[in-house]
CSV table of C-alpha atoms in Angstrom, one decimal:
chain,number,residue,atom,x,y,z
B,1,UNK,CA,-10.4,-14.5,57.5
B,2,UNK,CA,-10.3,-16.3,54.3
B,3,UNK,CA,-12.8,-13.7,53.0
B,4,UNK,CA,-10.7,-10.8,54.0
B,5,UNK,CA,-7.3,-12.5,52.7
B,6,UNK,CA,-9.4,-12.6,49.1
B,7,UNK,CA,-10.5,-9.2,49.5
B,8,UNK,CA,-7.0,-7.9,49.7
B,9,UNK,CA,-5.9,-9.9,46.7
B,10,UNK,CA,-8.4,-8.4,44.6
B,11,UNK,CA,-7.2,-5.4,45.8
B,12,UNK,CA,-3.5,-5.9,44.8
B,13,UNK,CA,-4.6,-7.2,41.4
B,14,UNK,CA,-6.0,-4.0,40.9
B,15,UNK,CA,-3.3,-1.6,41.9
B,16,UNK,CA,-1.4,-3.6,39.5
B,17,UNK,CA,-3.5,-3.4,36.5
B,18,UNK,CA,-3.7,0.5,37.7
B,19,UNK,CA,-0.2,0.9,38.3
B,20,UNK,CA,0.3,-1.0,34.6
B,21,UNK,CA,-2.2,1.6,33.2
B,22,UNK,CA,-0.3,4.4,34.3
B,23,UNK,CA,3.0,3.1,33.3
B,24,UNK,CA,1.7,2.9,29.8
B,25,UNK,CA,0.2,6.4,29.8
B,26,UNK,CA,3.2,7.9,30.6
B,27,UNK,CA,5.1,6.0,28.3
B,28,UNK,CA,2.6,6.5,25.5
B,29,UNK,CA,2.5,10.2,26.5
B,30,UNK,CA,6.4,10.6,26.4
B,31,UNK,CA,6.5,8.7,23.0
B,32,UNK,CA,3.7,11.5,21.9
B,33,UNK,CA,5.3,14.4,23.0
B,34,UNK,CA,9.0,13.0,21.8
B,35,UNK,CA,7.3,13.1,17.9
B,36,UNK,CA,5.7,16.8,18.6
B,37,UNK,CA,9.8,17.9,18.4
B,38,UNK,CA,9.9,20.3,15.5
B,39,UNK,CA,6.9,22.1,16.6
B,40,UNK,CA,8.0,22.4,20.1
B,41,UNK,CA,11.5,23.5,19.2
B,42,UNK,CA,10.1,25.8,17.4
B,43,UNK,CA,7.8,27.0,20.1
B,44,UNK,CA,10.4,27.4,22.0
B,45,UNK,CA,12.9,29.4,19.5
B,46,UNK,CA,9.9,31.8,18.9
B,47,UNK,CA,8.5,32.8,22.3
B,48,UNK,CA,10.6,34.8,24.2
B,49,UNK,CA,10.6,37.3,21.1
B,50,UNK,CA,7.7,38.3,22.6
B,51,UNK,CA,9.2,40.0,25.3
B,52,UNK,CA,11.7,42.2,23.9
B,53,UNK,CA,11.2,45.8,25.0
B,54,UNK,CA,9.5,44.9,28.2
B,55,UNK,CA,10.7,46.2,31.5
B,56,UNK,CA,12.1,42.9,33.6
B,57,UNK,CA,9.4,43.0,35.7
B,58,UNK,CA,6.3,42.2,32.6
B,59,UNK,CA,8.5,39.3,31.1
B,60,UNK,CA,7.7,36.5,33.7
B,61,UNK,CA,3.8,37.8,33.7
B,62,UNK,CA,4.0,37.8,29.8
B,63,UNK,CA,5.1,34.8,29.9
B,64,UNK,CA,2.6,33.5,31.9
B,65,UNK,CA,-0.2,35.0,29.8
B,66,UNK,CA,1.2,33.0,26.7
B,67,UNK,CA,1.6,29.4,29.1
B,68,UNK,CA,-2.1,30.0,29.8
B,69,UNK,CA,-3.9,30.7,26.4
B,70,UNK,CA,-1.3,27.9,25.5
B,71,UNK,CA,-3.1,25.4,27.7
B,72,UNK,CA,-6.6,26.7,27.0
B,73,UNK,CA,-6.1,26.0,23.1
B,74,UNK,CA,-4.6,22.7,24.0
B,75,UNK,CA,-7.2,21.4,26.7
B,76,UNK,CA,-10.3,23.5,26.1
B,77,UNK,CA,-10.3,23.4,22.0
B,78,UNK,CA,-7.9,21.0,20.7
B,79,UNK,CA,-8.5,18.1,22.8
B,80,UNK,CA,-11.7,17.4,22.2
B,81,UNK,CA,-11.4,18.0,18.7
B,82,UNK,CA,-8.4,15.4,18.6
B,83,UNK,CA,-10.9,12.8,20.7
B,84,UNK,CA,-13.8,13.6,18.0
B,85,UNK,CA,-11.7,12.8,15.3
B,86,UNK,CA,-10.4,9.7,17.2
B,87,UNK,CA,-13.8,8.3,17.3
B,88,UNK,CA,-15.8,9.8,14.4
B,89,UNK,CA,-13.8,10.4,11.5
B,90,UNK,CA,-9.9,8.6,12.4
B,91,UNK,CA,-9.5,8.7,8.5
B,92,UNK,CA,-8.6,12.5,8.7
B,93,UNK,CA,-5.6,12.6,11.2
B,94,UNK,CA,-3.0,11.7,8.6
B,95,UNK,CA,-4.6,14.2,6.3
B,96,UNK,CA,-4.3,16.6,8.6
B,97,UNK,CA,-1.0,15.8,10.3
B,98,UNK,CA,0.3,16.2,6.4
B,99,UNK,CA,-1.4,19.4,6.4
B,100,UNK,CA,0.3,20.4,9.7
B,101,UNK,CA,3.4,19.1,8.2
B,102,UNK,CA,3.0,21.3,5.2
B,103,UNK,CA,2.6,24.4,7.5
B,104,UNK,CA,5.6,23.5,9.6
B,105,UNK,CA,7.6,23.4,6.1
B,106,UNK,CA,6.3,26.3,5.0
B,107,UNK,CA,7.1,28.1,8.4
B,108,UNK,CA,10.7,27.3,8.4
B,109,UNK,CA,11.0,27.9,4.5
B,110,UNK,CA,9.6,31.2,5.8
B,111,UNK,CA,12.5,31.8,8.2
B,112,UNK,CA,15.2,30.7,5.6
B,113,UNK,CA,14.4,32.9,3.3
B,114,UNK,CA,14.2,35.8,5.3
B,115,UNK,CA,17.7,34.9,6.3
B,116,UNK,CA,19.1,35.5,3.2
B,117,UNK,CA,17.3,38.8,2.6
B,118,UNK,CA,13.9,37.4,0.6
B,119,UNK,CA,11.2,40.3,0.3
B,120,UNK,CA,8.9,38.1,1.3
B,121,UNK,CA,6.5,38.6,3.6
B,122,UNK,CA,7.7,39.1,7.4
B,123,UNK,CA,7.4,36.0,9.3
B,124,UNK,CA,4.0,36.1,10.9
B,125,UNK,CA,5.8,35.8,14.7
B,126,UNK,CA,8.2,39.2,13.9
B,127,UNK,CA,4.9,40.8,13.4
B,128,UNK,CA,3.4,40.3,16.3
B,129,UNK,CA,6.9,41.6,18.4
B,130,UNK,CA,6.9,45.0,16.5
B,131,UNK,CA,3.1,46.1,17.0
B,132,UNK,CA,2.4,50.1,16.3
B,133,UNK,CA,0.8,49.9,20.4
B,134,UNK,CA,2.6,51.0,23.4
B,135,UNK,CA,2.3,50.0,26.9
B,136,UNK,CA,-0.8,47.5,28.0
B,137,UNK,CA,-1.7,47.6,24.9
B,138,UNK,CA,1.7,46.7,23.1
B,139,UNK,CA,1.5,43.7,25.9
B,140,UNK,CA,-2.0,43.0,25.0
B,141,UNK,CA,-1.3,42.2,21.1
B,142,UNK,CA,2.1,40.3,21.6
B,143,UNK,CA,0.4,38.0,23.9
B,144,UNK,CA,-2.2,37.8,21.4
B,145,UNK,CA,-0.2,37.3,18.3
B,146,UNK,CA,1.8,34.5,20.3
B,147,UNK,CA,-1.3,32.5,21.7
B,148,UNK,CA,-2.4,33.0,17.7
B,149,UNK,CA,0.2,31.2,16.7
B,150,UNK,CA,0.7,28.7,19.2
B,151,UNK,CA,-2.4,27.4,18.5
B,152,UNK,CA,-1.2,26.6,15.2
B,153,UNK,CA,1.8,24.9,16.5
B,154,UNK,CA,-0.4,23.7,19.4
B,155,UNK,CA,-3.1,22.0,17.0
B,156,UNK,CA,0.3,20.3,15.7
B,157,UNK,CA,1.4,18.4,18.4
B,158,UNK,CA,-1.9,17.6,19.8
B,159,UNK,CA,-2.4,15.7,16.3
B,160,UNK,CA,1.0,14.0,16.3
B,161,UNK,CA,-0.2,13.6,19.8
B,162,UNK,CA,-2.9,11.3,18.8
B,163,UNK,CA,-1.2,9.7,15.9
B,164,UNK,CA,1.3,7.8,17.7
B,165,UNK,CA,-1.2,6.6,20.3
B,166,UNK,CA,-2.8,2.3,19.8
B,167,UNK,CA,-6.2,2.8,17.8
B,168,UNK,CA,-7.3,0.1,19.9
B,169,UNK,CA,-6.9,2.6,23.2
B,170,UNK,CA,-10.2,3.4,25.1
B,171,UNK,CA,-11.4,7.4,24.7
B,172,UNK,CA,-10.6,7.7,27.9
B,173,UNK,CA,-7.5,6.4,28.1
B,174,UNK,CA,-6.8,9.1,24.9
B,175,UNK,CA,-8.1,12.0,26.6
B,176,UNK,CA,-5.6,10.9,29.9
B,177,UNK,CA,-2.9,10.9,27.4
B,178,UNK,CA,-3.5,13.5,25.5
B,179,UNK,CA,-4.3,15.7,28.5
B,180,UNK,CA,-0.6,14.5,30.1
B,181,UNK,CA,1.2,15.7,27.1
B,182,UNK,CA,-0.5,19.1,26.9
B,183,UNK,CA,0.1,19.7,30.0
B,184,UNK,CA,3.9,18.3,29.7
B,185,UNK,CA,4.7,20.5,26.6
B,186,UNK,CA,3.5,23.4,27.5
B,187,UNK,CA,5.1,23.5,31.1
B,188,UNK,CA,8.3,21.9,29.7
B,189,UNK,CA,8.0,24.9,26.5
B,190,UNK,CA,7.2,27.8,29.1
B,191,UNK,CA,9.4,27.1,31.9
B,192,UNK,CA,12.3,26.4,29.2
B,193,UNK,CA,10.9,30.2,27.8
B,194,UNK,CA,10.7,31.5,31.4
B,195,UNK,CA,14.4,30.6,32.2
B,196,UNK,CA,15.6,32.0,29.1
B,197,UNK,CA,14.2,35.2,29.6
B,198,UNK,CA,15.4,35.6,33.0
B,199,UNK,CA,18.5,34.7,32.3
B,200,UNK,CA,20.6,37.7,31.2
B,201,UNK,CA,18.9,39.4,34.4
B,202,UNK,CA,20.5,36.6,36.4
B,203,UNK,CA,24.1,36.9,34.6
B,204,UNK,CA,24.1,40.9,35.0
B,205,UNK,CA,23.2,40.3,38.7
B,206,UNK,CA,25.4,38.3,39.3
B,207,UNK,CA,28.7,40.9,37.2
B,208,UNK,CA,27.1,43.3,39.5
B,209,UNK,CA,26.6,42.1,42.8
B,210,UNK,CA,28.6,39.4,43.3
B,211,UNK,CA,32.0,38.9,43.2
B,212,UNK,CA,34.6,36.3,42.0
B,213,UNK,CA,33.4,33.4,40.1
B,214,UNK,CA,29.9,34.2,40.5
B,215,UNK,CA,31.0,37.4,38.6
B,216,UNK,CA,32.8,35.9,36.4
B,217,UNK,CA,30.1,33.3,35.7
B,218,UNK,CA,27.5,36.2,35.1
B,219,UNK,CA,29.4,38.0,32.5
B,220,UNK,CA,29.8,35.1,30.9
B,221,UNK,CA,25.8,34.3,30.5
B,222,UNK,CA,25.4,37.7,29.4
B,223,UNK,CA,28.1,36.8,26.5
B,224,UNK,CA,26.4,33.6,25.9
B,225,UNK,CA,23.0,34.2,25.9
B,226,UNK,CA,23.0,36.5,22.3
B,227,UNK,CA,24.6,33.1,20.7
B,228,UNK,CA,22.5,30.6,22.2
B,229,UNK,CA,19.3,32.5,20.8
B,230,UNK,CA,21.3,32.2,17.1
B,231,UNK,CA,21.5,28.7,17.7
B,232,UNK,CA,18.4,28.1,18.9
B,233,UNK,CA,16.3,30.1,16.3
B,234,UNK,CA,18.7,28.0,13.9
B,235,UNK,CA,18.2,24.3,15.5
B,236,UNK,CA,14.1,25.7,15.8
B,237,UNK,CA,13.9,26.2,12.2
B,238,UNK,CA,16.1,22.9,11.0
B,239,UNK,CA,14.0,20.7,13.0
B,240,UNK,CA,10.4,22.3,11.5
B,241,UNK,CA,11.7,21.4,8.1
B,242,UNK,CA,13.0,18.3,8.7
B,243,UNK,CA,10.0,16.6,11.0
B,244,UNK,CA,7.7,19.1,8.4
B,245,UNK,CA,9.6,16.8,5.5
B,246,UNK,CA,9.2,13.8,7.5
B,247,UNK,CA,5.4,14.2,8.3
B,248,UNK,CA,4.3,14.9,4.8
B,249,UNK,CA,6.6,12.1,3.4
B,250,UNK,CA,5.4,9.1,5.7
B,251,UNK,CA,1.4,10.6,5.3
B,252,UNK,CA,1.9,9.7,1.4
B,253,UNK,CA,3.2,7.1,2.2
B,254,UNK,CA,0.3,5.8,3.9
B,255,UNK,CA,-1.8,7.2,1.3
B,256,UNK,CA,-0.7,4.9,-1.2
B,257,UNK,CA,2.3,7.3,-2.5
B,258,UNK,CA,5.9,5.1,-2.1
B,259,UNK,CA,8.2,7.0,-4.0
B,260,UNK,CA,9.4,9.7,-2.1
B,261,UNK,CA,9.7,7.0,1.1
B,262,UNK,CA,11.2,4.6,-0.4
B,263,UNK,CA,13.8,6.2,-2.4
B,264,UNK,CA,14.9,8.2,0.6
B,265,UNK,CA,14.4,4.5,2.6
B,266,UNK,CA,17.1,3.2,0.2
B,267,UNK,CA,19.2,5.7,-0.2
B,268,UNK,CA,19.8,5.8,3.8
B,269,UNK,CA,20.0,1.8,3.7
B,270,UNK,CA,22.9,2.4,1.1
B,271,UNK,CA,24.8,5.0,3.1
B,272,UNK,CA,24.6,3.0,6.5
B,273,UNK,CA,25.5,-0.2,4.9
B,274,UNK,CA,29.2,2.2,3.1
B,275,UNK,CA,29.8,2.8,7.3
B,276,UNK,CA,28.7,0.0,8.9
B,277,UNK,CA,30.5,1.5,12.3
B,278,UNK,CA,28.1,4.0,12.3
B,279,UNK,CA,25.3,2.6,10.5
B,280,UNK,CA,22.4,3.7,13.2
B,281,UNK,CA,23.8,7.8,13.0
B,282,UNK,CA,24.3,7.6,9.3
B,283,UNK,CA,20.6,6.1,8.5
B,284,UNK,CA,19.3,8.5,10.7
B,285,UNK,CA,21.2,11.7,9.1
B,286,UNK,CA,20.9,10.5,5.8
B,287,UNK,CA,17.1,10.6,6.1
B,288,UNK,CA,16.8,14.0,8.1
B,289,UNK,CA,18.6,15.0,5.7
B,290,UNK,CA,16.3,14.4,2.5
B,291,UNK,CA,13.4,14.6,4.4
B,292,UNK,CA,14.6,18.2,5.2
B,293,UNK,CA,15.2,18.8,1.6
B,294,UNK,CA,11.9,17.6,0.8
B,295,UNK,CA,10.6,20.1,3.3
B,296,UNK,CA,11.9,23.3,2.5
B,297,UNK,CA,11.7,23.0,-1.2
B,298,UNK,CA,7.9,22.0,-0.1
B,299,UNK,CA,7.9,25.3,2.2
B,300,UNK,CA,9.4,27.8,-0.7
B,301,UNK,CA,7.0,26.3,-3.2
B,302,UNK,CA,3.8,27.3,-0.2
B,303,UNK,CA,5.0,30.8,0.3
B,304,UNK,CA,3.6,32.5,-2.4
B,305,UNK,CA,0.8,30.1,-2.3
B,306,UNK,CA,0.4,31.1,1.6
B,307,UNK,CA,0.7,34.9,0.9
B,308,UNK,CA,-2.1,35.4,-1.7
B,309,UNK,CA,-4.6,32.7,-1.4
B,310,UNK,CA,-4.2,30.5,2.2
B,311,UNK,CA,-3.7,33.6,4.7
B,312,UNK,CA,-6.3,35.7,3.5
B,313,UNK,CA,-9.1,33.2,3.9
B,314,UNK,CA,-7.5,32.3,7.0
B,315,UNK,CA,-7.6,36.1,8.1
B,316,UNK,CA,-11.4,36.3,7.2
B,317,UNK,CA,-12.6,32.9,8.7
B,318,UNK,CA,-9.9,31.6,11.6
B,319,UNK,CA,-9.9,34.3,14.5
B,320,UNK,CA,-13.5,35.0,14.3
B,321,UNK,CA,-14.2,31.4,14.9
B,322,UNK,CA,-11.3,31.2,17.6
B,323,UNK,CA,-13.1,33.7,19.8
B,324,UNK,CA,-16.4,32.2,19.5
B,325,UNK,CA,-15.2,29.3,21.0
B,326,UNK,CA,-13.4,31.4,23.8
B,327,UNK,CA,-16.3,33.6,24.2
B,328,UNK,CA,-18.6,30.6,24.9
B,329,UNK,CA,-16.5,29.9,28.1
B,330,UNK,CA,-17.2,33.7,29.4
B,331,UNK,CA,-13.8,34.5,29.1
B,332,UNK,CA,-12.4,32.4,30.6
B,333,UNK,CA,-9.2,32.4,28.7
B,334,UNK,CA,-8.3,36.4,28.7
B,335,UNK,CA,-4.8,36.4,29.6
């Protein structure tokens, strides 16, 4: 009996050390995905572009093409580049989260000045949703041109991903949480995309078939759909400067370069300590705020420098190697 009664102690210790290991998965994994913001914002603002001119009945399988090359760059290429990194070479991930940063500037620089009428370059996502193909084939090179560029924003998060996470964590426990908030992203991204794109088709069921307040309540997602795509694109593009800002900002930092950190440091110290009532809110604007300036003058200085030397090398050298790496799998990603 006294045997047995030790046994099941043993046992409870370890369901709690277990249940204390997944506790701080998930909240490693939440804190991971929470930094990931701009690009998933972004993700998000972008995406169901990709399904404009579709019948109804292609949007949902579209989107479901896009969810799953999403999840193949994330699980099948990224994460166990992020895990090689971890353990061979850790020195690299705030190089490369600055260089991600740099892109994310430089994508929402992009958008900005093709707002106000720049003859730049089309951004590389309205490419890809006005193709010269029609039918399977028009399907076949939007779902393409997304999962392209998902895997840049993919590659991204999976690298904020592993910055936030205790160097001291076992690989294993990095893979868990990495896999966690690759799979959390993309089904939180996707299913956000999904309902979106469903949802005028809700709102003019609903004006059509239904009467009374659901009628009423239909028309009035068909009105407010057009809008919340504005705001959206608008909030997708702020928040890819500012956390592009951010990133690159805090990586010099750690590099060894203080200025820009701590003049933008004091400068939200000084405004939060004019309103102390608010000082939380104002430190925190304050900073997005020069952070974002820092990013988009960082993002207009990258377009031409993206347009004539970084895109065409990419062109040459980037796809090629992204289908090798499918085609050793047999496939097994083809949407």
């Amino acid at each position: 009996m006294s045997g047995l009664i030790a046994l099941l102690d043993d046992v409870a210790s370890i369901s709690k050390v277990a249940a204390a290991s997944i506790d701080d998965v998930a909240g490693q994994a939440v804190k991971a995905g929470a930094k990931a913001a701009g690009a998933v914002i972004d993700d998000a603002a972008v995406t169901p572009k990709y399904v404009q001119g579709f019948d109804a009945s292609r949007e949902l399988p579209i989107v479901w093409k896009i969810a799953r090359g999403s999840l193949f760059n994330k699980l099948v290429i990224l994460l166990p580049i992020a895990l090689l990194l971890s353990a061979f070479a850790p020195w690299l991930i705030a190089p490369l989260l600055m260089i991600g940063g740099a892109y994310l500037c430089y994508e929402g620089a992009e958008k900005v000045a093709h707002a106000f009428g720049s003859d730049s370059d089309t951004h590389d996502s309205e490419k890809h949703t006005h193709p010269d193909q029609d039918g399977a084939a028009l399907e076949e090179a939007r779902v393409a041109g997304a999962i392209k560029t998902d895997f840049i924003l993919s590659a991204e998060i999976m690298t904020i991903a592993l910055s936030t996470i205790p160097e001291d964590d076992t690989l294993w426990m990095k893979a868990l949480i990495l896999f966690i908030v690759a799979i959390g992203i993309t089904v939180a991204v996707y299913g956000f995309v999904a309902l979106i794109v469903k949802a005028d088709d809700v709102g003019v069921h609903l004006a059509t078939e239904r009467k009374g307040a659901l009628a009423a309540l239909g028309r009035g997602i068909v009105k407010f759909m057009p809008g919340f795509m504005k705001v959206l694109t608008v909030v997708g593009t702020a928040a890819m400067i500012w956390v592009g800002g951010q990133i690159v900002i805090h990586g010099l930092h750690e590099l060894g370069q203080h200025q820009p950190y701590e003049w933008i440091n004091h400068q939200a110290e000084a405004a939060a300590a004019a309103v102390p009532q608010f000082s939380g809110l104002v430190n925190w604007a304050v900073t997005a705020f020069f952070d974002g300036i820092v990013g988009l003058v960082l993002g207009l200085i990258l377009i031409p420098l993206a347009k004539y030397v970084i895109n065409p090398i990419l062109g040459a050298t980037a796809i090629p190697l992204i289908g090798w790496i499918k085609g050793l799998f047999g496939g097994a990603s083809k949407a």
